Structure formats: C-alpha cells, structure tokens
XYZ file of C-alpha atoms in Angstrom:
476
model
C 109.054 101.756 -5.981
C 109.117 105.479 -5.508
C 107.719 106.471 -8.624
C 103.990 106.247 -8.294
C 104.536 108.128 -4.820
C 106.848 110.874 -6.423
C 104.168 111.531 -8.961
C 101.505 112.088 -6.508
C 103.717 114.202 -4.415
C 104.835 116.173 -7.632
C 100.742 116.833 -8.594
C 99.988 117.598 -5.034
C 103.157 120.380 -4.561
C 102.810 124.125 -5.094
C 105.378 124.995 -8.075
C 105.518 128.953 -7.656
C 108.433 130.799 -9.512
C 109.749 133.267 -7.118
C 112.232 136.126 -7.953
C 115.339 135.393 -5.774
C 114.149 131.821 -5.131
C 116.773 130.238 -7.010
C 120.481 130.366 -6.877
C 123.626 128.313 -8.284
C 127.162 127.693 -6.972
C 129.820 125.856 -9.193
C 133.118 124.900 -8.278
C 135.599 124.939 -11.448
C 139.066 123.335 -11.400
C 141.186 124.147 -14.705
C 144.522 124.572 -15.949
C 145.781 127.681 -17.311
C 149.658 127.808 -18.661
C 150.280 124.738 -17.060
C 149.297 126.144 -13.607
C 146.164 124.525 -11.930
C 143.822 126.846 -10.568
C 140.234 127.071 -9.241
C 137.278 129.392 -8.557
C 133.764 129.401 -7.363
C 131.152 130.598 -9.594
C 127.900 131.552 -7.663
C 124.703 133.589 -8.598
C 121.028 133.771 -8.513
C 118.576 132.393 -11.032
C 115.399 133.145 -12.869
C 113.023 130.291 -13.461
C 112.928 130.697 -17.215
C 117.076 130.447 -17.043
C 117.261 127.326 -15.044
C 117.519 124.918 -18.471
C 120.232 127.359 -19.862
C 121.988 126.912 -16.674
C 121.735 123.122 -16.608
C 123.171 122.643 -20.063
C 125.396 125.520 -19.571
C 124.468 127.709 -22.668
C 124.328 131.386 -23.315
C 125.659 133.348 -20.304
C 126.085 130.099 -18.437
C 128.507 128.488 -21.137
C 132.231 129.299 -19.902
C 133.378 126.028 -21.264
C 134.728 124.948 -18.144
C 133.358 121.640 -16.593
C 132.542 122.347 -12.780
C 133.823 119.656 -10.134
C 130.349 120.573 -8.184
C 127.337 121.969 -9.513
C 124.701 122.991 -6.667
C 121.394 124.464 -7.007
C 119.407 126.011 -4.059
C 115.809 126.155 -4.287
C 113.770 127.842 -1.540
C 110.903 126.191 0.086
C 107.642 127.929 -0.259
C 105.425 127.831 2.935
C 104.900 124.279 4.933
C 102.035 122.418 3.701
C 101.954 121.192 1.011
C 105.231 120.911 -0.286
C 106.504 124.336 -2.230
C 109.108 125.007 -4.568
C 110.239 128.285 -5.538
C 110.384 127.093 -9.448
C 107.897 125.744 -11.769
C 107.071 122.095 -12.231
C 108.513 121.986 -15.673
C 111.628 123.491 -14.402
C 111.689 120.730 -11.871
C 111.470 117.960 -14.522
C 114.246 119.539 -16.633
C 116.207 119.591 -13.452
C 115.395 115.749 -12.612
C 116.631 114.678 -15.990
C 119.581 116.931 -16.225
C 121.056 116.237 -12.621
C 119.680 112.512 -12.587
C 117.681 112.726 -9.543
C 115.982 109.773 -8.257
C 112.242 109.182 -7.684
C 113.170 109.098 -3.987
C 114.005 112.771 -3.765
C 110.277 114.297 -3.524
C 108.946 111.642 -0.920
C 111.963 112.162 1.174
C 111.787 116.088 1.018
C 107.863 115.956 1.963
C 108.685 113.943 5.242
C 108.984 115.940 8.470
C 111.161 113.503 10.369
C 114.494 112.771 9.574
C 115.101 110.463 6.478
C 118.421 109.540 4.608
C 118.901 106.925 1.940
C 122.004 106.042 -0.426
C 122.198 104.084 -3.435
C 125.381 102.908 -5.152
C 125.772 101.920 -8.605
C 128.298 99.286 -9.800
C 129.319 98.531 -13.160
C 127.905 95.665 -15.012
C 130.766 93.322 -14.037
C 130.172 94.187 -10.401
C 133.625 95.116 -9.252
C 133.737 98.799 -10.021
C 131.457 101.539 -8.250
C 130.401 103.993 -10.861
C 128.248 106.431 -8.814
C 126.807 107.243 -5.761
C 123.213 108.769 -4.899
C 122.869 110.504 -1.566
C 119.347 111.902 -0.397
C 118.881 113.330 2.999
C 115.887 115.252 4.622
C 116.751 116.895 7.934
C 114.203 116.594 10.877
C 112.144 119.566 10.810
C 112.329 121.882 13.629
C 111.294 125.342 13.603
C 114.093 126.657 15.570
C 116.665 124.907 13.461
C 115.624 124.510 10.109
C 113.821 122.615 7.681
C 115.677 121.267 4.327
C 117.381 118.553 2.461
C 119.436 117.724 -0.466
C 119.902 114.936 -3.035
C 123.275 114.518 -4.591
C 124.907 112.224 -7.333
C 128.648 111.674 -7.640
C 130.150 109.890 -10.641
C 133.476 108.434 -9.905
C 134.668 108.151 -13.323
C 134.527 112.159 -13.816
C 134.866 112.774 -10.216
C 132.168 115.415 -10.531
C 129.091 115.969 -8.183
C 125.668 117.262 -9.071
C 123.326 118.634 -6.064
C 120.063 119.961 -5.527
C 119.073 121.245 -2.047
C 115.874 122.600 -1.209
C 114.212 124.123 1.991
C 113.776 127.076 4.281
C 116.138 130.021 3.994
C 117.854 128.593 1.150
C 118.609 131.512 -1.019
C 116.717 134.281 1.097
C 117.126 134.981 4.678
C 113.515 135.311 5.916
C 111.740 134.577 9.518
C 110.964 130.952 8.454
C 113.709 130.136 10.856
C 114.678 132.480 13.707
C 118.404 131.568 13.087
C 119.477 135.147 14.751
C 122.359 137.291 13.821
C 125.632 135.638 12.531
C 123.556 133.385 10.198
C 122.412 133.912 6.876
C 121.034 131.824 4.037
C 122.199 128.291 3.331
C 123.606 129.896 0.078
C 125.904 131.963 1.668
C 126.861 129.743 4.670
C 127.525 126.869 2.172
C 129.809 129.037 0.090
C 131.798 129.501 3.116
C 132.253 126.059 3.851
C 133.300 125.309 0.223
C 135.407 128.160 -0.701
C 138.258 127.315 1.393
C 138.185 123.489 0.857
C 139.367 123.178 -2.740
C 141.296 120.053 -2.239
C 138.255 118.160 -1.162
C 135.860 119.377 -4.000
C 136.342 116.390 -6.170
C 135.502 113.721 -2.969
C 132.339 112.123 -3.105
C 131.367 112.582 0.405
C 132.500 116.162 0.817
C 129.269 117.827 0.322
C 127.357 115.746 2.564
C 129.763 116.495 5.496
C 129.619 120.082 4.571
C 125.720 120.033 5.224
C 126.202 118.119 8.246
C 128.398 120.778 9.536
C 126.157 123.624 8.704
C 123.337 121.842 10.181
C 125.197 121.133 13.372
C 126.452 124.768 13.532
C 122.489 125.690 13.525
C 121.798 123.337 16.023
C 124.555 124.470 18.228
C 123.238 128.054 17.683
C 119.812 126.953 19.279
C 121.383 125.192 21.765
C 123.085 128.097 23.236
C 120.002 130.128 22.982
C 118.190 127.542 24.903
C 120.923 127.349 27.612
C 120.642 131.096 27.874
C 116.952 130.836 28.457
C 117.502 127.984 31.184
C 119.741 130.368 32.832
C 117.217 133.082 32.830
C 114.473 131.228 34.191
C 116.639 129.796 37.156
C 117.288 133.616 37.710
C 113.390 134.152 37.697
C 112.964 131.377 40.479
C 115.879 132.592 42.355
C 117.064 129.198 44.413
C 119.921 128.024 42.040
C 123.209 128.733 43.321
C 125.431 126.897 40.819
C 128.001 127.385 37.987
C 127.424 131.114 36.532
C 124.563 131.805 39.328
C 127.134 130.950 42.472
C 127.514 134.573 42.911
C 123.893 135.833 42.724
C 121.877 136.159 46.120
C 119.240 134.056 46.686
C 115.734 135.418 46.993
C 113.835 136.158 50.297
C 110.895 134.004 51.007
C 109.131 137.138 50.964
C 110.055 137.961 47.297
C 109.188 134.445 46.046
C 105.826 134.686 47.978
C 105.218 137.638 46.142
C 106.435 136.303 42.938
C 104.385 133.339 43.034
C 101.110 134.697 44.467
C 100.760 136.467 41.216
C 98.543 134.597 39.132
C 99.984 136.198 35.682
C 103.248 135.666 36.722
C 102.823 132.203 38.028
C 100.949 131.348 34.524
C 103.863 133.041 32.528
C 106.654 131.075 34.307
C 104.857 127.873 34.027
C 104.015 128.327 30.223
C 107.805 129.295 29.839
C 108.973 126.189 31.611
C 106.834 123.984 29.372
C 107.644 125.513 26.229
C 111.275 125.173 26.990
C 111.148 121.547 28.033
C 108.923 121.239 24.853
C 112.055 122.711 22.872
C 114.365 120.418 24.542
C 112.395 117.225 24.182
C 112.100 118.206 20.239
C 115.732 119.151 20.181
C 116.759 115.628 21.559
C 115.079 114.060 18.770
C 116.947 116.118 16.313
C 120.146 115.532 17.919
C 119.414 111.536 18.178
C 118.529 111.477 14.494
C 121.813 113.527 13.739
C 123.838 110.711 15.625
C 122.353 107.991 13.549
C 122.822 110.051 10.298
C 126.762 110.496 11.567
C 126.538 106.623 11.779
C 125.030 106.448 8.238
C 128.016 108.502 6.995
C 130.754 106.505 8.505
C 128.738 103.311 6.820
C 129.050 104.488 3.456
C 132.476 106.187 3.765
C 133.943 102.763 4.577
C 132.201 101.342 1.605
C 133.545 104.231 -0.737
C 137.101 103.686 0.522
C 136.975 100.125 0.084
C 135.317 100.385 -3.685
C 137.250 103.299 -4.764
C 140.864 102.862 -3.627
C 142.428 105.501 -5.951
C 141.134 108.417 -3.613
C 143.619 110.303 -2.266
C 144.745 108.904 1.004
C 145.484 112.302 2.669
C 141.882 113.688 1.613
C 140.260 110.766 2.993
C 142.203 111.078 6.330
C 141.550 114.747 6.814
C 137.752 114.154 6.087
C 137.353 111.321 8.371
C 139.109 113.497 11.236
C 136.803 116.299 10.428
C 133.671 113.820 10.288
C 135.176 112.486 13.593
C 135.084 115.893 15.167
C 131.399 116.492 13.835
C 130.289 113.264 15.425
C 131.993 114.334 18.650
C 130.193 117.702 18.716
C 126.792 115.955 17.984
C 127.422 113.669 20.840
C 128.544 116.675 23.174
C 125.376 118.401 22.170
C 123.156 115.811 22.931
C 124.651 115.178 26.460
C 124.203 119.141 27.093
C 120.667 119.427 25.853
C 119.795 116.225 28.395
C 121.446 118.120 31.618
C 119.272 121.338 30.126
C 115.989 119.247 30.115
C 116.816 117.794 33.380
C 117.518 121.482 34.716
C 114.018 122.692 33.377
C 112.234 119.834 35.022
C 113.859 120.630 38.278
C 112.899 124.132 37.865
C 109.402 123.090 37.063
C 109.245 121.323 40.292
C 110.502 123.990 42.114
C 107.780 126.254 40.835
C 105.268 123.320 41.720
C 106.777 123.275 45.270
C 106.432 127.201 45.676
C 102.640 127.213 44.799
C 102.280 124.309 46.941
C 103.914 126.218 49.863
C 101.333 129.092 49.141
C 98.402 127.090 48.801
C 99.436 125.533 52.511
C 99.895 128.939 53.836
C 96.717 129.811 52.371
C 95.075 126.623 53.873
C 96.414 127.373 57.231
C 95.013 130.951 57.310
C 91.584 129.180 55.867
C 91.681 126.551 58.699
C 92.492 129.312 61.551
C 89.506 131.275 60.217
C 87.250 128.249 60.331
C 88.411 127.603 63.711
C 87.425 131.007 64.610
C 84.240 130.298 62.898
C 83.840 126.958 65.124
C 84.676 128.696 68.362
C 81.989 131.194 67.412
C 79.290 128.386 66.592
C 80.459 126.540 69.587
C 79.560 129.376 71.686
C 76.201 130.170 70.371
C 75.426 126.389 70.710
C 76.305 126.406 74.431
C 74.380 129.553 74.980
C 71.521 128.046 73.261
C 71.686 124.852 75.294
C 71.760 126.519 78.511
C 68.515 129.174 77.591
C 66.723 126.521 75.403
C 65.030 124.544 78.470
C 63.954 127.259 80.406
C 62.637 128.993 77.034
C 60.903 125.649 76.042
C 59.429 125.202 79.627
C 58.306 128.932 79.689
C 56.752 128.518 76.238
C 54.673 125.311 77.294
C 53.678 127.068 80.466
C 52.502 130.031 78.430
C 50.380 128.243 76.464
C 46.429 128.513 76.869
C 46.300 124.864 77.894
C 47.351 125.751 81.506
C 44.907 128.007 83.487
C 46.955 129.085 86.534
C 44.224 132.076 87.532
C 41.389 128.969 87.863
C 43.806 127.470 90.369
C 44.078 130.773 92.726
C 40.088 131.068 92.482
C 39.350 127.532 93.410
C 40.854 125.013 95.879
C 41.204 122.808 92.972
C 44.824 122.016 91.913
C 44.546 120.930 88.478
C 45.256 123.875 85.964
C 45.621 121.884 82.747
C 42.643 122.381 80.532
C 41.125 119.046 78.874
C 42.109 119.956 75.559
C 45.895 119.885 76.282
C 46.174 116.636 73.800
C 45.666 118.937 70.858
C 49.208 119.896 71.353
C 50.689 116.515 71.415
C 48.476 115.564 68.347
C 49.902 118.363 66.315
C 53.459 118.433 67.762
C 54.537 114.729 67.064
C 53.331 114.483 63.678
C 54.784 117.788 62.544
C 58.206 116.580 64.448
C 58.110 113.422 62.733
C 57.354 115.116 59.064
C 60.490 117.387 59.824
C 62.733 114.543 60.852
C 61.739 112.401 57.498
C 62.333 115.540 55.187
C 65.602 116.147 56.898
C 66.629 112.539 56.213
C 65.184 112.659 52.794
C 67.388 115.797 52.415
C 70.297 114.215 53.810
C 70.392 111.082 51.446
C 69.658 113.681 48.491
C 72.826 115.629 48.917
C 75.016 112.438 49.676
C 74.007 111.326 46.368
C 74.939 114.407 44.769
C 78.238 114.510 46.489
C 79.279 111.105 45.521
C 78.445 111.624 41.917
C 80.288 114.857 41.997
C 83.413 113.454 43.664
C 83.126 110.011 42.469
C 83.553 108.039 45.607
C 80.202 105.948 45.722
C 82.561 103.015 44.544
C 85.193 103.887 46.884
C 82.431 103.667 49.939
C 80.983 100.792 48.313
C 84.509 98.903 48.172
C 85.131 100.187 52.226
C 81.877 98.834 52.915
C 82.727 95.482 51.472
C 86.097 95.355 53.243
C 84.427 96.481 56.569
C 82.018 93.551 56.236
C 84.694 90.988 54.988
C 86.791 92.218 58.475
C 83.687 91.728 60.428
C 82.858 88.145 59.128
C 86.704 87.060 59.601
C 86.410 88.482 63.117
C 83.409 86.541 63.805
C 84.712 83.344 62.477
C 87.620 83.716 64.471
C 85.789 84.559 67.663
C 83.823 81.120 67.282
C 86.962 79.123 66.702
C-alpha cells in the first residue's frame, strides 16, 4: 500500500550528503574468558562509508554482533523532505535494515504518526519480528524527528534508523537551549547505563519517548517562565511566586497601557504564547495517545514472547508508567498555563477598555463644553435675531419714512414691496429643498458606511406591527 507513495516521496526528497550528517551507535554484548561484557561503539560516518558500516566491512568489521545498531541522519531543511545522505545510500540502508515502505510516508508528515507491524511464523503461533515506525508531531520549539526500528525475536537484535533536526549536529533548527545536545549525544546517555535492557524489543521506543518528553518538559518550563514574566509586566496577579510582589498603581498601569508600542508588544507576546500553548497541547495530546499505543503492544509482546525476562519487563513497565504520568502531568500544567495566558489577555483588554473609557469621558466633557458654548450662541442669536430682522426689513428702500414726515399721509410702503416676497419666498423654498436633499444623501451615506439600513428597516417593520396590533386591540 505504501510502495507507490514511498516511491513518489523518494523522488521528491532532497538527498544531500553532508559532512557530519550521519552517525552510528552500536551496543555490543560478548563474552571474554567466560565473563560477559558489553560496550558501546559510536562515531560519525561519511556517506561513502555507510555500506561498509551496514555490512560490517573494513574498519567496521570487529567480528562482534551488536545487539543494537542505530543510525542517525540529520534532516536537511523543512520542505521538501531532506536527508544528509545520498539516495543510493538510503536504498542500501532500506535493504540492510529491512525498512518497510511506510518509513518515508510517515517521516514526511508534520502531525504525529505511528505504526507497528508484527510478523508471525507460518504456523501463526510464534512472533518472529516487530517493526515500529514513529514520527513525532512537528513543533519548532520541541523537535521534528522520527525513527523506524525492526526487532528480531530469534536473535534479539534491534536495527533502528532515526531522522530529524539536530540528530547529529546541534544547530539552531530547534532552540533546545543550554543542557541539550544533539539526539546522538542524548540517546547515548539513555542507552549506556541500561545494558540489561538492550535486547528488549520495546527498549528503544521507550528511550525515544523519554528523550522527547525531556525536550518537551524543557519547553514547558520556558513557557511557564514567560507566563510569569507577562504576569509581572501587567502587575495585577498576586499568587504563588508573585504573592510577595507589590501591585502596580493605577497611574503606572495607565502609563503602561497608554503607550501604543508597549500595548502592541504585550498583545503580540500574549497571543504568541497562547498559540505556543495551543500547539503544545496538540503535541502532548498525541504523546498521550502514543503512550497508549506503546501500552497496547507491550502487552501483545509479553503475551506472544513468554521467555522475556520478567524483571526487565517489570522495570520497563514501571518506567513507562512514570513517563505516562509525566506526560499527563505536563498536559494538565500546559492547560493551566493557557488559562493563565487567556486571563492576562482579558486583563489587558480590560485595561485598554478603561483607558478608552477615560478618554471617552474627557471627550464627552469637552463636547459638553462645546455644546454649552453653542447653546449660549444660540440664545444670543435668538434674542437679537428678531430685532435684527425687523431693523433689516425697515431699513430697506421699500419703506419711505421721509415721505411720511413731509406729507399728511401715513402710508410709507412703496408699491413695489411685493418684489421682496416674490424673491424671498421662492429662495427660502429652494434652500429648504436643497437642505432636504443634502440630509437624505448624508443619511444614505451613513447607512451604507455603518450598515444600519437593514436594522432601521427591521425596526420600522416591528414598529408598524406594534401599531397594527395596538389598533386591533383598540377596535376590540
């Protein structure tokens, strides 16, 4: 099923032999003078040396049969899938280790993937081999890697190929921080003291789980520290390690929030950390499912291979239970961190709203002052407008007060006074019509800008419905 997909990924992948991009680790158990001993062989490989290492030729031909053979390969870039080896070397590895066609499709995935294949004898009563392939979910701060192993129950040997960022050379691909080296160095630290478990089929899957959880826990600690720093920055939380810290004054918080750059930086930091916590929750959720996956096949192996050492099984089971407990605890802690981040984001929004409310109060106060001034002008205008209008009308040439003093006639209005009304009344009507047209135009503009036309229409329908209902009740 995976063969065609594997061929396509092989053709689209980047095969770039890189100096220092390959490394090997071999756990050897042998007897000398009837005293069993063991040792760990490790080193770096050039691409042209890979086939000699696979077949244990030349300088790799020690004559010993390793219990564990582990090959590390750095991942080149992100997309497309890249390997620090040539394509021909991978084909040789695929044949020498017996890797299945599911390896490349699973390694190319960004979400977490795992698969397990059990091979039984022709009679179906004996478990001959186990193939285990895992691709950890990609997260920049934790890692992007996977592995595929095959364990032979008759020889009790395990062959494993692992691929990902920072496998052999510690780079900036994953910000692991101080205390973490490459996977090659860290996995060796897990394997070296656990000699009694080298031949166990689930030893390497549990080792990789422990290393991935260790890196995940480092990121969790960093995320927790960042959450505390954000709580200090906002200055309203007094709990746990912040119980001793004094609360910020309102003036300090107001000056902090009033700065647009600071406010934007705080919002960006909070949203970034919430995104990290959400992505990390997804990773931990998959790790918990992977732990259940390991539990399932651990029971299958124990039932199918009864000759496994019971003490080793018990210790590995206890260690796996500890890792599962660690994963669950980490998941709960990250959920709490995410809740705290969301709380701080709400606090920030409330602060911004309070600052905006204060600004609105000041604007309302100034608008009130402006309104008072306009009312004063309106009152003054109302007082002086009638006398001014009367004075303006009587100052026109349509009235001849001088003629009334020179003669005994009391009429001072000239016959052409009708011209004033003929011009004034139409002009007033034109101005009122223009004002009405301008008001209608502005209303439509505001309705289209603020999208309130439909709401007004619905309100009108409701209002007419209420009127009709009231009329109907009145008629009754």
